[in-house]
Amino acid sequence: MNWQTLLSSEKEMPYFKALMTYVQSRRDAGATVFPPKKDVFNAFSLTPADQVKVVILGQDPYHGAGQAHGLCFSVKDDVKIPPSLRNIYKELNSDIAEFTMPKNGNLTRWAQQGVLLLNTVLTVEEAQANSHKGKGWETFSDKVIMQVSEHMEDVIFLLWGKPAQQKAKLINTAKHHILTSVHPSPLSAHRGFLGCQHFSKVNQILTKRGDLSINWQVP
């Protein structure tokens, strides 16, 4: 099982072709679209379908220069750690005994261990949050969630914040685990994200079934 098999028919759908045309037209018109074209589908290339253990659902990519590289909440090595990711690290620091605060926000290591870092919307224009909302990405990311739910077993979904939690209806809870909390944004993290212990809970679920736990440390 691979992403090509699971999503090839979706990429032939009229809405998806129109979406790709729209995103390219914005680039062609001189708009700065993040992430760069080569990074838009990074989550899928770094986390093969047959290795997915955990899904973390984000919203749309960071819209500052050099930040987004196709993984939700993640930024490239030399970019300042954004506030939501800083709160994720804060929670990890209290939840995982051996975790030490990283100096960068690059979550590639998580993706390589089977953590699908999926945004609901996969592109955005510079300095314009949600600028590609409603263009078709939501249909695509919903399909990804449904395919994971249907074709995989025992995946752990971390749904932080209301928009992510609304995706729970796409997931077969008889086969999968869902952990929910408020979003790690500074606006809400103190209302239940900090203290949620999702990272240790993920590892408890994985080790209980004899699977390798996630090394959450960011190098």
Coordinates of C-alpha atoms in Angstrom, one line a residue:
M1 CA 0.0 0.0 0.0
N2 CA 1.3 3.4 -0.9
W3 CA 0.1 7.0 -1.3
Q4 CA 0.1 6.7 -5.1
T5 CA -2.4 3.8 -4.9
L6 CA -4.5 5.4 -2.3
L7 CA -4.7 8.9 -3.9
S8 CA -4.1 8.5 -7.6
S9 CA -7.8 8.5 -8.4
E10 CA -8.3 11.6 -6.2
K11 CA -5.7 13.5 -8.2
E12 CA -7.6 12.8 -11.4
M13 CA -10.8 14.4 -10.0
P14 CA -11.9 17.7 -11.6
Y15 CA -11.7 19.6 -8.3
F16 CA -8.1 18.6 -7.8
K17 CA -7.0 19.5 -11.3
A18 CA -8.7 22.9 -10.9
L19 CA -6.9 23.3 -7.5
M20 CA -3.5 22.6 -9.1
T21 CA -4.3 25.0 -11.9
Y22 CA -5.3 27.7 -9.4
V23 CA -2.1 27.3 -7.3
Q24 CA 0.1 27.4 -10.3
S25 CA -1.7 30.4 -11.7
R26 CA -1.0 32.3 -8.5
R27 CA 2.7 31.5 -8.7
D28 CA 2.7 32.5 -12.4
A29 CA 1.0 35.8 -11.5
G30 CA 3.9 36.6 -9.2
A31 CA 2.3 35.7 -5.9
T32 CA 4.6 34.2 -3.3
V33 CA 3.0 30.8 -2.5
F34 CA 4.3 28.8 0.4
P35 CA 5.6 26.2 0.7
P36 CA 7.8 26.0 -2.4
K37 CA 6.4 23.8 -5.1
K38 CA 8.8 21.0 -4.4
D39 CA 7.8 20.8 -0.7
V40 CA 3.9 21.0 -1.0
F41 CA 3.6 17.2 -0.7
N42 CA 6.5 16.6 1.7
A43 CA 4.3 15.0 4.4
F44 CA 3.6 12.1 2.0
S45 CA 7.1 11.7 0.7
L46 CA 8.6 11.7 4.2
T47 CA 5.9 9.4 5.7
P48 CA 5.1 6.4 3.4
A49 CA 1.5 5.2 3.7
D50 CA 2.5 1.8 5.0
Q51 CA 4.5 3.4 7.9
V52 CA 1.8 5.8 9.3
K53 CA 1.4 5.3 13.0
V54 CA 0.3 8.8 14.1
V55 CA -1.5 11.7 12.3
I56 CA -1.2 15.2 13.5
L57 CA -3.6 17.6 11.8
G58 CA -2.7 21.2 11.2
Q59 CA -4.6 24.0 9.5
D60 CA -2.9 26.0 6.7
P61 CA 0.9 26.4 6.3
Y62 CA 2.9 29.2 7.9
H63 CA 2.7 32.3 5.7
G64 CA 6.1 33.9 6.6
A65 CA 9.1 33.7 4.3
G66 CA 11.1 30.5 4.6
Q67 CA 8.9 28.9 7.2
A68 CA 6.6 26.3 5.6
H69 CA 8.1 23.2 4.1
G70 CA 5.1 20.8 3.8
L71 CA 4.8 19.5 7.4
C72 CA 2.3 20.9 9.8
F73 CA 3.7 22.9 12.7
S74 CA 7.2 22.4 11.3
V75 CA 9.7 25.0 10.1
K76 CA 13.1 24.8 8.4
D77 CA 16.2 24.6 10.6
D78 CA 17.3 28.2 10.4
V79 CA 13.8 29.7 11.1
K80 CA 12.6 31.1 14.4
I81 CA 10.4 28.6 16.3
P82 CA 6.7 29.7 15.9
P83 CA 4.6 30.2 19.1
S84 CA 2.3 27.1 18.6
L85 CA 5.4 24.9 18.1
R86 CA 7.0 26.5 21.1
N87 CA 4.0 25.3 23.2
I88 CA 4.2 21.8 21.7
Y89 CA 7.8 21.7 22.9
K90 CA 6.8 23.0 26.3
E91 CA 4.3 20.2 26.6
L92 CA 6.8 17.6 25.4
N93 CA 9.3 19.0 28.0
S94 CA 6.9 18.3 30.8
D95 CA 5.5 15.1 29.4
I96 CA 8.5 13.2 28.2
A97 CA 11.3 12.9 30.8
E98 CA 14.2 12.8 28.5
F99 CA 13.0 15.6 26.1
T100 CA 15.2 18.7 26.0
M101 CA 14.1 21.9 24.4
P102 CA 15.3 22.0 20.7
K103 CA 17.0 24.9 19.1
N104 CA 15.1 24.5 15.8
G105 CA 11.5 23.7 14.7
N106 CA 12.2 21.1 12.0
L107 CA 10.0 18.1 12.7
T108 CA 11.3 15.9 9.8
R109 CA 12.5 13.3 12.3
W110 CA 8.9 12.8 13.5
A111 CA 7.7 12.4 9.9
Q112 CA 10.4 9.8 9.2
Q113 CA 9.2 7.7 12.2
G114 CA 5.6 7.4 10.9
V115 CA 4.0 10.7 12.1
L116 CA 2.0 12.1 9.2
L117 CA 2.2 15.9 9.7
L118 CA -0.8 16.9 7.6
N119 CA -2.2 20.3 7.0
T120 CA -5.9 20.7 6.1
V121 CA -4.9 23.2 3.4
L122 CA -1.5 22.6 1.8
T123 CA -0.6 26.1 0.3
V124 CA -0.9 29.7 1.3
E125 CA 0.2 33.1 0.0
E126 CA 2.8 35.2 1.8
A127 CA 1.4 37.2 4.7
Q128 CA -2.2 36.1 4.0
A129 CA -3.4 33.4 6.3
N130 CA -6.1 31.1 4.9
S131 CA -5.7 32.7 1.4
H132 CA -6.0 29.2 -0.2
K133 CA -8.9 28.1 2.1
G134 CA -11.9 26.9 0.2
K135 CA -10.0 26.2 -3.1
G136 CA -10.2 22.4 -2.8
W137 CA -7.5 21.4 -0.4
E138 CA -10.0 20.5 2.3
T139 CA -11.6 18.0 0.0
F140 CA -8.2 16.4 -0.6
S141 CA -7.1 16.3 3.0
D142 CA -10.5 14.9 4.0
K143 CA -9.9 12.1 1.5
V144 CA -6.4 11.4 2.9
I145 CA -8.0 11.1 6.4
M146 CA -10.7 8.8 5.1
Q147 CA -8.1 6.6 3.2
V148 CA -6.0 6.3 6.4
S149 CA -9.1 5.4 8.3
E150 CA -10.3 2.8 5.8
H151 CA -7.0 1.1 4.8
M152 CA -4.9 1.3 7.9
E153 CA -5.2 -0.1 11.4
D154 CA -4.5 1.3 14.9
V155 CA -3.5 4.8 13.8
I156 CA -3.4 7.5 16.5
F157 CA -5.0 10.8 15.5
L158 CA -4.1 13.9 17.4
L159 CA -6.8 16.5 16.8
W160 CA -6.0 19.8 18.4
G161 CA -8.5 22.6 18.2
K162 CA -12.1 22.7 16.8
P163 CA -11.3 22.6 13.1
A164 CA -9.2 19.4 13.6
Q165 CA -11.7 17.9 15.9
Q166 CA -14.5 18.3 13.3
K167 CA -12.5 15.7 11.2
A168 CA -13.2 13.0 13.9
K169 CA -16.4 12.1 11.9
L170 CA -14.2 10.8 9.1
I171 CA -12.4 8.4 11.3
N172 CA -13.5 4.9 12.2
T173 CA -13.1 4.9 16.0
A174 CA -13.5 1.1 16.2
K175 CA -10.1 0.8 14.4
H176 CA -8.2 3.9 15.4
H177 CA -7.4 6.1 18.4
I178 CA -8.3 9.8 18.7
L179 CA -6.8 12.1 21.2
T180 CA -8.2 15.6 21.3
S181 CA -7.4 18.9 23.0
V182 CA -7.5 22.6 22.4
H183 CA -5.0 24.1 19.9
P184 CA -1.4 24.7 21.0
S185 CA -1.7 28.4 19.9
P186 CA -0.8 30.9 22.6
L187 CA -4.5 31.9 22.6
S188 CA -5.7 28.5 23.8
A189 CA -2.8 26.3 24.9
H190 CA -3.3 27.1 28.6
R191 CA -6.9 25.9 28.4
G192 CA -6.0 22.2 28.1
F193 CA -3.2 21.6 25.6
L194 CA -0.5 22.2 28.2
G195 CA -0.9 19.1 30.4
C196 CA -2.7 16.9 27.8
Q197 CA 0.2 14.4 27.8
H198 CA -0.6 13.3 24.3
F199 CA 3.0 12.4 23.4
S200 CA 3.4 9.9 26.3
K201 CA -0.1 8.6 25.6
V202 CA 0.9 7.9 22.0
N203 CA 3.9 6.0 23.1
Q204 CA 1.9 4.0 25.6
I205 CA -0.5 2.9 22.9
L206 CA 2.4 2.0 20.5
T207 CA 4.4 0.0 23.1
K208 CA 1.3 -1.7 24.4
R209 CA 0.8 -3.2 20.9
G210 CA 4.5 -4.1 20.6
D211 CA 5.4 -1.3 18.2
L212 CA 8.3 1.1 18.4
S213 CA 7.5 4.3 20.3
I214 CA 8.2 7.7 18.7
N215 CA 11.4 9.5 19.6
W216 CA 9.9 12.9 20.0
Q217 CA 13.3 14.6 20.5
V218 CA 14.1 17.1 17.7
P219 CA 17.9 17.1 16.9

